[in-house]
Amino acid sequence: MNLKNLNRLTSPSNLFSSKTMKRSACLIFNSVAGQGDSDQDLAMIKSILEPEFDLDIQFTTKEVSGGELARQAVEGHAEIILASGGDGTVSAVAEALINTDIPLGAISRGTANAFANALGIPDTVEAACKVIVDGATRKVDAAMCNDKPMILLAGVGFEAETVEDADREAKDRLGMLAYVLSGLKQLREMTQFTAEIETPDKIITVDTAAVTIANAAPPSSVLARGTAGVIFDDGLLDITILSPQTAAGAIATSIQLLQSAANEETVEREGVGYLRAKWVKVTTDPSQKVVLDGEIIGKTPIEVKCIPGGLTVFVPLESEEQADEQLDNLPGIDVKLK
């Protein structure tokens, strides 16, 4: 067990002063998330958590989002806020808790469960509730992208096109497979653009097909995997640059990125570069679409700033993988030190 990780974890004894005293917790529950039985899920959540917490259960509706309910709970001085639903609900609640020090408990019930998978939180209801009951919390990073909260990642180019192309009906029916099928289509139609990537110490100019800036990312976020394990509490953003020269090369690179995610090894392949930075600005020619935490938010340029330790989360302890900067694999790259 990594001693550095141990020091970052708040022990249960620090969070709960007495087993006989219940803490209040606001549970924000999305009844239409996932494909399971929401009534059964809620019953299980209550059976596990109610002996430990005074639960205030709030339900999302078409009119009131999880983010709005979370903001109301913050204004009401909630001690703990729990989010149960898909990635949209969990991310919206998490965004409302940035820089509040209110612990977030994630009980993911969606298809992808990207937030939970990125932080190593179990994506079954029973196991996720046990993490919350155990009571250990951890400070993790958050970020701002063009003044919008960012929990997971921002994608420029290929990833944004893939997300936009994935049909809503297909996503409901096929889940993550809808993104895979859309991605294969985009690989065949891949186009490159010129990107200027500015960090605190350098300016990079390169022809690329995709730039992905990750605060945290699950293994399924293939284009964020140049550095293998994205570290979610190091105060840095993980930037992956994909510059394949042909569609065949793009497919081969994507396969290696997928293997990198599975094996937690950095990618050593022509056309893949990566680096870490506190903040990054991306300008492109021509302008490119941008996806932020799964939603299209507009076009480049974008500026992303890390918020170190901006979010407190109930999360199991897990080891981390460090990765070095790698830019030499990008053809035609120009790097100027500042």
Short mmCIF file of N, CA and C in Angstrom, two decimals, residues 165 180-190:
data_model
loop_
_atom_site.label_atom_id
_atom_site.label_comp_id
_atom_site.label_asym_id
_atom_site.label_seq_id
_atom_site.Cartn_x
_atom_site.Cartn_y
_atom_site.Cartn_z
N ASP A 165 -21.98 12.49 -32.66
CA ASP A 165 -22.52 11.57 -33.66
C ASP A 165 -23.30 10.42 -33.03
N VAL A 180 -18.60 3.40 -29.22
CA VAL A 180 -17.60 2.61 -29.96
C VAL A 180 -17.94 2.61 -31.45
N LEU A 181 -19.22 2.37 -31.77
CA LEU A 181 -19.64 2.35 -33.17
C LEU A 181 -19.47 3.72 -33.81
N SER A 182 -19.81 4.78 -33.06
CA SER A 182 -19.62 6.13 -33.59
C SER A 182 -18.13 6.41 -33.79
N GLY A 183 -17.31 5.94 -32.85
CA GLY A 183 -15.87 6.15 -32.96
C GLY A 183 -15.27 5.49 -34.18
N LEU A 184 -15.73 4.29 -34.50
CA LEU A 184 -15.23 3.60 -35.70
C LEU A 184 -15.60 4.37 -36.96
N LYS A 185 -16.80 4.93 -36.97
CA LYS A 185 -17.23 5.75 -38.11
C LYS A 185 -16.34 6.99 -38.22
N GLN A 186 -16.07 7.63 -37.09
CA GLN A 186 -15.25 8.85 -37.11
C GLN A 186 -13.82 8.55 -37.53
N LEU A 187 -13.31 7.36 -37.17
CA LEU A 187 -11.95 6.99 -37.60
C LEU A 187 -11.84 6.98 -39.12
N ARG A 188 -12.88 6.49 -39.78
CA ARG A 188 -12.87 6.43 -41.25
C ARG A 188 -12.92 7.82 -41.86
N GLU A 189 -13.52 8.77 -41.10
CA GLU A 189 -13.69 10.12 -41.62
C GLU A 189 -12.75 11.12 -40.95
N MET A 190 -11.70 10.61 -40.31
CA MET A 190 -10.82 11.44 -39.49
C MET A 190 -10.16 12.56 -40.30
#
